[in-house]
């Protein structure tokens, strides 16, 4: 995703020289709003079936360091990457118990191993970033304009 902001860079440099802390705070504020909006959009617009709601509530985190904003999957929700990127066909084997068990019809089925067919990817972060691109540009442009206004330019 490419974000383009076309302010008058001469005025922006002058704003940084006159009130650098206020200008920096204004731009960071716009960046925080932009990454938060992408996070919320990704949580609300996905194609996977939510069972516990943990992935929607805690699975997507944001971080703003310097002039870089990041929206990413939370490492403390280990299955988030498998939902986002999907999985290949693989075999599931028993580890500590005597057999695997799952509900089937009126009873249960048991097996020592099963072949899992894999899961399709649901790349909701990429889709959210693409869908919010215009909104992010507007938010960042407004924060630049606000910084210039506060600097009196």
Short mmCIF file of N, CA, C and O in Angstrom, two decimals, residues 25-134:
data_model
loop_
_atom_site.label_atom_id
_atom_site.label_comp_id
_atom_site.label_asym_id
_atom_site.label_seq_id
_atom_site.Cartn_x
_atom_site.Cartn_y
_atom_site.Cartn_z
N UNK A 25 3.80 16.03 17.47
CA UNK A 25 2.65 15.46 18.19
C UNK A 25 1.42 15.39 17.29
O UNK A 25 0.67 14.42 17.34
N UNK A 26 1.21 16.42 16.49
CA UNK A 26 0.05 16.45 15.60
C UNK A 26 0.15 15.34 14.55
O UNK A 26 -0.83 14.65 14.27
N UNK A 27 1.33 15.15 13.98
CA UNK A 27 1.51 14.12 12.96
C UNK A 27 1.41 12.72 13.57
O UNK A 27 0.82 11.82 12.97
N UNK A 28 1.97 12.52 14.77
CA UNK A 28 1.85 11.22 15.46
C UNK A 28 0.40 10.91 15.78
O UNK A 28 -0.05 9.77 15.69
N UNK A 29 -0.34 11.94 16.18
CA UNK A 29 -1.76 11.76 16.49
C UNK A 29 -2.52 11.27 15.26
O UNK A 29 -3.34 10.34 15.34
N UNK A 30 -2.25 11.87 14.11
CA UNK A 30 -2.89 11.43 12.87
C UNK A 30 -2.51 10.00 12.51
O UNK A 30 -3.35 9.21 12.06
N UNK A 31 -1.25 9.65 12.73
CA UNK A 31 -0.79 8.29 12.44
C UNK A 31 -1.47 7.28 13.36
O UNK A 31 -1.88 6.20 12.93
N UNK A 32 -1.61 7.61 14.65
CA UNK A 32 -2.29 6.72 15.59
C UNK A 32 -3.74 6.50 15.21
O UNK A 32 -4.26 5.38 15.29
N UNK A 33 -4.40 7.57 14.78
CA UNK A 33 -5.80 7.45 14.35
C UNK A 33 -5.89 6.55 13.12
O UNK A 33 -6.76 5.68 13.02
N UNK A 34 -4.96 6.70 12.19
CA UNK A 34 -4.98 5.91 10.95
C UNK A 34 -4.81 4.42 11.23
O UNK A 34 -5.57 3.60 10.71
N UNK A 35 -3.82 4.06 12.06
CA UNK A 35 -3.60 2.62 12.33
C UNK A 35 -4.74 2.05 13.17
O UNK A 35 -5.12 0.89 13.00
N UNK A 36 -5.32 2.86 14.08
CA UNK A 36 -6.45 2.38 14.86
C UNK A 36 -7.65 2.09 13.95
O UNK A 36 -8.34 1.09 14.12
N UNK A 37 -7.88 2.96 12.96
CA UNK A 37 -9.01 2.75 12.05
C UNK A 37 -8.82 1.50 11.20
O UNK A 37 -9.78 0.77 10.94
N UNK A 38 -7.60 1.23 10.78
CA UNK A 38 -7.32 -0.01 10.03
C UNK A 38 -7.57 -1.22 10.92
O UNK A 38 -8.17 -2.21 10.50
N UNK A 39 -7.12 -1.15 12.18
CA UNK A 39 -7.33 -2.25 13.12
C UNK A 39 -8.82 -2.52 13.32
O UNK A 39 -9.26 -3.67 13.28
N UNK A 40 -9.59 -1.48 13.53
CA UNK A 40 -11.03 -1.66 13.74
C UNK A 40 -11.72 -2.22 12.51
O UNK A 40 -12.60 -3.07 12.62
N UNK A 41 -11.33 -1.75 11.33
CA UNK A 41 -11.92 -2.25 10.10
C UNK A 41 -11.61 -3.74 9.93
O UNK A 41 -12.48 -4.53 9.57
N UNK A 42 -10.36 -4.13 10.21
CA UNK A 42 -9.98 -5.54 10.08
C UNK A 42 -10.75 -6.41 11.06
O UNK A 42 -11.14 -7.54 10.73
N UNK A 43 -10.97 -5.92 12.28
CA UNK A 43 -11.73 -6.69 13.27
C UNK A 43 -13.18 -6.86 12.88
O UNK A 43 -13.80 -7.88 13.19
N UNK A 44 -13.73 -5.85 12.20
CA UNK A 44 -15.15 -5.90 11.83
C UNK A 44 -15.42 -6.58 10.50
O UNK A 44 -16.51 -7.11 10.29
N UNK A 45 -14.44 -6.58 9.58
CA UNK A 45 -14.67 -7.12 8.23
C UNK A 45 -13.71 -8.27 7.96
O UNK A 45 -12.62 -8.07 7.45
N UNK A 46 -14.12 -9.45 8.31
CA UNK A 46 -13.33 -10.65 8.06
C UNK A 46 -14.26 -11.76 7.59
O UNK A 46 -15.48 -11.63 7.69
N UNK A 47 -13.68 -12.83 7.07
CA UNK A 47 -14.49 -13.93 6.55
C UNK A 47 -14.42 -15.20 7.39
O UNK A 47 -15.09 -16.17 7.08
N UNK A 48 -13.60 -15.22 8.43
CA UNK A 48 -13.50 -16.42 9.25
C UNK A 48 -14.65 -16.50 10.23
O UNK A 48 -15.28 -15.50 10.56
N UNK A 49 -14.94 -17.72 10.69
CA UNK A 49 -15.99 -17.94 11.67
C UNK A 49 -15.39 -17.77 13.06
O UNK A 49 -14.51 -18.51 13.46
N UNK A 50 -15.88 -16.79 13.78
CA UNK A 50 -15.37 -16.52 15.12
C UNK A 50 -16.06 -17.44 16.12
O UNK A 50 -17.28 -17.57 16.13
N UNK A 51 -15.28 -18.08 16.95
CA UNK A 51 -15.83 -18.98 17.95
C UNK A 51 -15.80 -18.32 19.34
O UNK A 51 -16.80 -18.29 20.03
N UNK A 52 -14.66 -17.79 19.74
CA UNK A 52 -14.54 -17.20 21.07
C UNK A 52 -14.47 -15.68 21.04
O UNK A 52 -14.69 -15.03 22.06
N UNK A 53 -14.17 -15.08 19.91
CA UNK A 53 -14.06 -13.63 19.81
C UNK A 53 -12.68 -13.10 20.18
O UNK A 53 -12.44 -11.90 20.12
N UNK A 54 -11.76 -13.99 20.57
CA UNK A 54 -10.43 -13.55 20.99
C UNK A 54 -9.67 -12.94 19.83
O UNK A 54 -9.01 -11.91 19.99
N UNK A 55 -9.76 -13.53 18.66
CA UNK A 55 -9.04 -13.00 17.51
C UNK A 55 -9.53 -11.59 17.16
O UNK A 55 -8.72 -10.72 16.84
N UNK A 56 -10.82 -11.35 17.25
CA UNK A 56 -11.33 -10.00 16.96
C UNK A 56 -10.93 -9.00 18.03
O UNK A 56 -10.59 -7.86 17.73
N UNK A 57 -10.97 -9.41 19.31
CA UNK A 57 -10.67 -8.48 20.40
C UNK A 57 -9.17 -8.26 20.60
O UNK A 57 -8.73 -7.14 20.83
N UNK A 58 -8.38 -9.34 20.56
CA UNK A 58 -6.98 -9.24 20.94
C UNK A 58 -6.00 -9.63 19.84
O UNK A 58 -4.80 -9.48 20.00
N UNK A 59 -6.50 -10.14 18.72
CA UNK A 59 -5.63 -10.70 17.70
C UNK A 59 -4.92 -9.69 16.82
O UNK A 59 -3.94 -10.02 16.16
N UNK A 60 -5.38 -8.45 16.81
CA UNK A 60 -4.77 -7.42 15.97
C UNK A 60 -4.29 -6.30 16.87
O UNK A 60 -5.05 -5.78 17.68
N UNK A 61 -3.02 -5.96 16.76
CA UNK A 61 -2.45 -4.89 17.58
C UNK A 61 -1.84 -3.82 16.68
O UNK A 61 -1.49 -4.08 15.54
N UNK A 62 -1.71 -2.62 17.25
CA UNK A 62 -1.11 -1.51 16.53
C UNK A 62 0.09 -1.01 17.31
O UNK A 62 0.16 -1.16 18.53
N UNK A 63 1.00 -0.40 16.59
CA UNK A 63 2.20 0.15 17.22
C UNK A 63 2.63 1.36 16.39
O UNK A 63 2.65 1.32 15.17
N UNK A 64 2.95 2.46 17.09
CA UNK A 64 3.48 3.65 16.42
C UNK A 64 4.82 3.97 17.07
O UNK A 64 4.89 4.23 18.26
N UNK A 65 5.87 3.88 16.28
CA UNK A 65 7.22 4.21 16.74
C UNK A 65 7.82 5.21 15.77
O UNK A 65 7.95 4.91 14.58
N UNK A 66 8.16 6.37 16.27
CA UNK A 66 8.70 7.40 15.40
C UNK A 66 7.65 7.82 14.39
O UNK A 66 6.54 8.21 14.76
N UNK A 67 7.98 7.72 13.13
CA UNK A 67 7.02 8.08 12.08
C UNK A 67 6.51 6.86 11.33
O UNK A 67 6.10 6.97 10.18
N UNK A 68 6.53 5.70 11.99
CA UNK A 68 6.06 4.46 11.37
C UNK A 68 4.94 3.87 12.21
O UNK A 68 5.09 3.64 13.41
N UNK A 69 3.79 3.64 11.57
CA UNK A 69 2.67 2.99 12.22
C UNK A 69 2.53 1.58 11.68
O UNK A 69 2.63 1.35 10.48
N UNK A 70 2.30 0.63 12.58
CA UNK A 70 2.22 -0.78 12.20
C UNK A 70 0.93 -1.39 12.72
O UNK A 70 0.57 -1.18 13.87
N UNK A 71 0.25 -2.14 11.87
CA UNK A 71 -0.90 -2.95 12.26
C UNK A 71 -0.47 -4.39 12.02
O UNK A 71 -0.07 -4.74 10.92
N UNK A 72 -0.52 -5.23 13.07
CA UNK A 72 -0.01 -6.60 12.91
C UNK A 72 -0.83 -7.58 13.75
O UNK A 72 -1.62 -7.18 14.60
N UNK A 73 -0.59 -8.86 13.48
CA UNK A 73 -1.22 -9.91 14.26
C UNK A 73 -0.50 -10.02 15.60
O UNK A 73 0.72 -9.90 15.68
N UNK A 74 -1.28 -10.21 16.66
CA UNK A 74 -0.73 -10.29 18.01
C UNK A 74 -0.03 -11.64 18.20
O UNK A 74 -0.64 -12.69 18.03
N UNK A 75 1.27 -11.63 18.56
CA UNK A 75 1.97 -12.90 18.76
C UNK A 75 1.42 -13.72 19.92
O UNK A 75 1.63 -14.93 19.98
N UNK A 76 0.68 -13.11 20.85
CA UNK A 76 0.12 -13.87 21.97
C UNK A 76 -1.15 -14.63 21.58
O UNK A 76 -1.70 -15.37 22.39
N UNK A 77 -1.62 -14.44 20.35
CA UNK A 77 -2.74 -15.23 19.82
C UNK A 77 -2.14 -16.10 18.71
O UNK A 77 -2.11 -15.72 17.54
N UNK A 78 -1.61 -17.28 19.08
CA UNK A 78 -0.80 -18.06 18.14
C UNK A 78 -1.53 -18.54 16.89
O UNK A 78 -0.91 -18.71 15.84
N UNK A 79 -2.83 -18.73 16.94
CA UNK A 79 -3.55 -19.23 15.76
C UNK A 79 -3.90 -18.13 14.77
O UNK A 79 -4.38 -18.40 13.67
N UNK A 80 -3.65 -16.87 15.12
CA UNK A 80 -4.01 -15.76 14.24
C UNK A 80 -3.32 -15.86 12.89
O UNK A 80 -3.92 -15.61 11.85
N UNK A 81 -2.04 -16.24 12.88
CA UNK A 81 -1.32 -16.35 11.61
C UNK A 81 -1.89 -17.45 10.73
O UNK A 81 -1.89 -17.34 9.51
N UNK A 82 -2.41 -18.53 11.33
CA UNK A 82 -2.97 -19.62 10.55
C UNK A 82 -4.31 -19.22 9.94
O UNK A 82 -4.66 -19.66 8.84
N UNK A 83 -5.07 -18.40 10.65
CA UNK A 83 -6.33 -17.89 10.10
C UNK A 83 -6.03 -16.93 8.96
O UNK A 83 -6.65 -17.00 7.89
N UNK A 84 -5.06 -16.05 9.17
CA UNK A 84 -4.75 -15.02 8.18
C UNK A 84 -4.10 -15.61 6.93
O UNK A 84 -4.46 -15.25 5.81
N UNK A 85 -3.14 -16.49 7.10
CA UNK A 85 -2.38 -17.04 5.96
C UNK A 85 -2.89 -18.39 5.47
O UNK A 85 -2.48 -18.84 4.41
N UNK A 86 -3.77 -19.04 6.24
CA UNK A 86 -4.27 -20.35 5.85
C UNK A 86 -3.26 -21.44 6.20
O UNK A 86 -2.16 -21.17 6.66
N UNK A 87 -3.65 -22.69 5.97
CA UNK A 87 -2.75 -23.83 6.23
C UNK A 87 -2.79 -24.79 5.06
O UNK A 87 -3.77 -24.85 4.31
N UNK A 88 -1.72 -25.55 4.92
CA UNK A 88 -1.68 -26.60 3.89
C UNK A 88 -2.32 -27.87 4.45
O UNK A 88 -2.62 -27.96 5.64
N UNK A 89 -2.46 -28.85 3.59
CA UNK A 89 -2.91 -30.16 4.05
C UNK A 89 -1.87 -30.70 5.02
O UNK A 89 -0.67 -30.55 4.80
N UNK A 90 -2.31 -31.30 6.12
CA UNK A 90 -1.36 -31.84 7.09
C UNK A 90 -2.03 -32.95 7.90
O UNK A 90 -3.25 -33.09 7.91
N UNK A 91 -1.21 -33.71 8.57
CA UNK A 91 -1.69 -34.82 9.38
C UNK A 91 -1.69 -34.38 10.85
O UNK A 91 -0.73 -33.77 11.32
N UNK A 92 -2.77 -34.68 11.56
CA UNK A 92 -2.86 -34.42 13.00
C UNK A 92 -2.72 -35.74 13.71
O UNK A 92 -3.47 -36.68 13.45
N UNK A 93 -1.75 -35.83 14.62
CA UNK A 93 -1.48 -37.06 15.38
C UNK A 93 -1.70 -36.83 16.87
O UNK A 93 -1.60 -35.71 17.34
N UNK A 94 -1.91 -37.90 17.59
CA UNK A 94 -2.06 -37.79 19.04
C UNK A 94 -0.71 -37.44 19.66
O UNK A 94 0.35 -37.77 19.12
N UNK A 95 -0.76 -36.75 20.81
CA UNK A 95 0.48 -36.40 21.51
C UNK A 95 0.54 -37.07 22.87
O UNK A 95 1.43 -37.86 23.14
N UNK A 96 -0.42 -36.76 23.75
CA UNK A 96 -0.37 -37.28 25.11
C UNK A 96 -1.48 -38.27 25.43
O UNK A 96 -1.35 -39.04 26.36
N UNK A 97 -2.56 -38.22 24.70
CA UNK A 97 -3.70 -39.10 24.98
C UNK A 97 -3.62 -40.36 24.11
O UNK A 97 -2.72 -40.53 23.30
N UNK A 98 -4.60 -41.25 24.28
CA UNK A 98 -4.60 -42.48 23.53
C UNK A 98 -5.23 -42.33 22.16
O UNK A 98 -4.94 -43.12 21.26
N UNK A 99 -6.13 -41.34 21.99
CA UNK A 99 -6.77 -41.15 20.69
C UNK A 99 -7.34 -39.74 20.56
O UNK A 99 -7.54 -39.05 21.55
N UNK A 100 -7.60 -39.36 19.32
CA UNK A 100 -8.31 -38.13 19.04
C UNK A 100 -9.80 -38.43 19.09
O UNK A 100 -10.23 -39.54 18.76
N UNK A 101 -10.62 -37.46 19.49
CA UNK A 101 -12.06 -37.69 19.58
C UNK A 101 -12.79 -36.47 19.05
O UNK A 101 -12.40 -35.33 19.30
N UNK A 102 -13.87 -36.68 18.27
CA UNK A 102 -14.71 -35.58 17.80
C UNK A 102 -16.13 -36.08 17.65
O UNK A 102 -16.38 -37.29 17.54
N UNK A 103 -17.07 -35.15 17.72
CA UNK A 103 -18.49 -35.49 17.62
C UNK A 103 -18.84 -35.77 16.17
O UNK A 103 -18.41 -35.07 15.26
N UNK A 104 -19.62 -36.83 15.96
CA UNK A 104 -20.07 -37.21 14.62
C UNK A 104 -21.43 -37.87 14.75
O UNK A 104 -21.55 -38.94 15.35
N UNK A 105 -22.47 -37.22 14.22
CA UNK A 105 -23.81 -37.79 14.31
C UNK A 105 -24.29 -37.84 15.75
O UNK A 105 -24.27 -36.85 16.46
N UNK A 106 -24.70 -39.05 16.19
CA UNK A 106 -25.22 -39.21 17.55
C UNK A 106 -24.13 -39.51 18.56
O UNK A 106 -24.38 -39.48 19.76
N UNK A 107 -22.94 -39.83 18.12
CA UNK A 107 -21.89 -40.24 19.05
C UNK A 107 -20.58 -39.55 18.77
O UNK A 107 -20.53 -38.41 18.31
N UNK A 108 -19.51 -40.27 19.06
CA UNK A 108 -18.17 -39.75 18.86
C UNK A 108 -17.38 -40.65 17.93
O UNK A 108 -17.67 -41.84 17.82
N UNK A 109 -16.39 -40.10 17.27
CA UNK A 109 -15.44 -40.85 16.45
C UNK A 109 -14.09 -40.77 17.13
O UNK A 109 -13.74 -39.76 17.74
N UNK A 110 -13.29 -41.81 16.97
CA UNK A 110 -11.96 -41.88 17.56
C UNK A 110 -10.95 -42.27 16.49
O UNK A 110 -11.27 -43.04 15.59
N UNK A 111 -9.71 -41.75 16.62
CA UNK A 111 -8.65 -42.13 15.68
C UNK A 111 -7.30 -41.78 16.28
O UNK A 111 -7.19 -40.92 17.16
N UNK A 112 -6.27 -42.48 15.82
CA UNK A 112 -4.89 -42.18 16.24
C UNK A 112 -4.34 -40.97 15.48
O UNK A 112 -3.51 -40.23 15.97
N UNK A 113 -4.83 -40.78 14.23
CA UNK A 113 -4.42 -39.62 13.43
C UNK A 113 -5.50 -39.34 12.39
O UNK A 113 -6.30 -40.21 12.07
N UNK A 114 -5.50 -38.11 11.90
CA UNK A 114 -6.44 -37.71 10.85
C UNK A 114 -5.71 -36.83 9.85
O UNK A 114 -4.72 -36.19 10.16
N UNK A 115 -6.21 -36.82 8.62
CA UNK A 115 -5.67 -35.94 7.59
C UNK A 115 -6.53 -34.68 7.54
O UNK A 115 -7.72 -34.76 7.24
N UNK A 116 -5.92 -33.56 7.84
CA UNK A 116 -6.63 -32.28 7.79
C UNK A 116 -6.50 -31.72 6.38
O UNK A 116 -5.40 -31.72 5.80
N UNK A 117 -7.58 -31.23 5.82
CA UNK A 117 -7.57 -30.77 4.43
C UNK A 117 -6.97 -29.38 4.26
O UNK A 117 -6.79 -28.92 3.14
N UNK A 118 -6.64 -28.70 5.34
CA UNK A 118 -6.08 -27.36 5.25
C UNK A 118 -7.19 -26.32 5.32
O UNK A 118 -8.37 -26.64 5.25
N UNK A 119 -6.79 -25.06 5.45
CA UNK A 119 -7.76 -23.98 5.52
C UNK A 119 -7.39 -22.90 4.51
O UNK A 119 -6.22 -22.66 4.24
N UNK A 120 -8.40 -22.24 3.99
CA UNK A 120 -8.17 -21.14 3.04
C UNK A 120 -7.73 -19.89 3.81
O UNK A 120 -8.18 -19.65 4.93
N UNK A 121 -6.86 -19.09 3.24
CA UNK A 121 -6.43 -17.87 3.92
C UNK A 121 -7.54 -16.82 3.94
O UNK A 121 -8.36 -16.75 3.02
N UNK A 122 -7.57 -16.05 5.01
CA UNK A 122 -8.46 -14.89 5.12
C UNK A 122 -7.57 -13.70 5.46
O UNK A 122 -7.33 -13.42 6.62
N UNK A 123 -7.07 -13.04 4.47
CA UNK A 123 -6.07 -11.99 4.67
C UNK A 123 -6.76 -10.66 4.97
O UNK A 123 -6.65 -9.70 4.22
N UNK A 124 -7.41 -10.63 6.13
CA UNK A 124 -8.21 -9.48 6.53
C UNK A 124 -7.37 -8.23 6.81
O UNK A 124 -7.86 -7.12 6.64
N UNK A 125 -6.11 -8.37 7.20
CA UNK A 125 -5.28 -7.19 7.43
C UNK A 125 -4.97 -6.47 6.12
O UNK A 125 -5.05 -5.25 6.03
N UNK A 126 -4.60 -7.24 5.09
CA UNK A 126 -4.31 -6.64 3.79
C UNK A 126 -5.56 -5.99 3.20
O UNK A 126 -5.51 -4.89 2.64
N UNK A 127 -6.69 -6.68 3.35
CA UNK A 127 -7.95 -6.15 2.83
C UNK A 127 -8.34 -4.86 3.56
O UNK A 127 -8.82 -3.91 2.94
N UNK A 128 -8.12 -4.82 4.88
CA UNK A 128 -8.44 -3.61 5.65
C UNK A 128 -7.54 -2.46 5.24
O UNK A 128 -8.01 -1.32 5.11
N UNK A 129 -6.26 -2.72 5.04
CA UNK A 129 -5.34 -1.66 4.63
C UNK A 129 -5.72 -1.10 3.27
O UNK A 129 -5.71 0.11 3.06
N UNK A 130 -6.11 -1.97 2.36
CA UNK A 130 -6.52 -1.53 1.03
C UNK A 130 -7.83 -0.74 1.10
O UNK A 130 -7.96 0.31 0.47
N UNK A 131 -8.78 -1.25 1.88
CA UNK A 131 -10.08 -0.59 1.98
C UNK A 131 -9.98 0.77 2.67
O UNK A 131 -10.73 1.69 2.36
N UNK A 132 -9.06 0.91 3.60
CA UNK A 132 -8.92 2.15 4.37
C UNK A 132 -7.90 3.12 3.79
O UNK A 132 -7.64 4.17 4.37
N UNK A 133 -7.32 2.80 2.65
CA UNK A 133 -6.25 3.62 2.08
C UNK A 133 -6.66 5.08 1.89
O UNK A 133 -5.95 5.99 2.29
N UNK A 134 -7.82 5.30 1.31
CA UNK A 134 -8.28 6.67 1.06
C UNK A 134 -8.53 7.39 2.39
O UNK A 134 -8.16 8.56 2.55
#
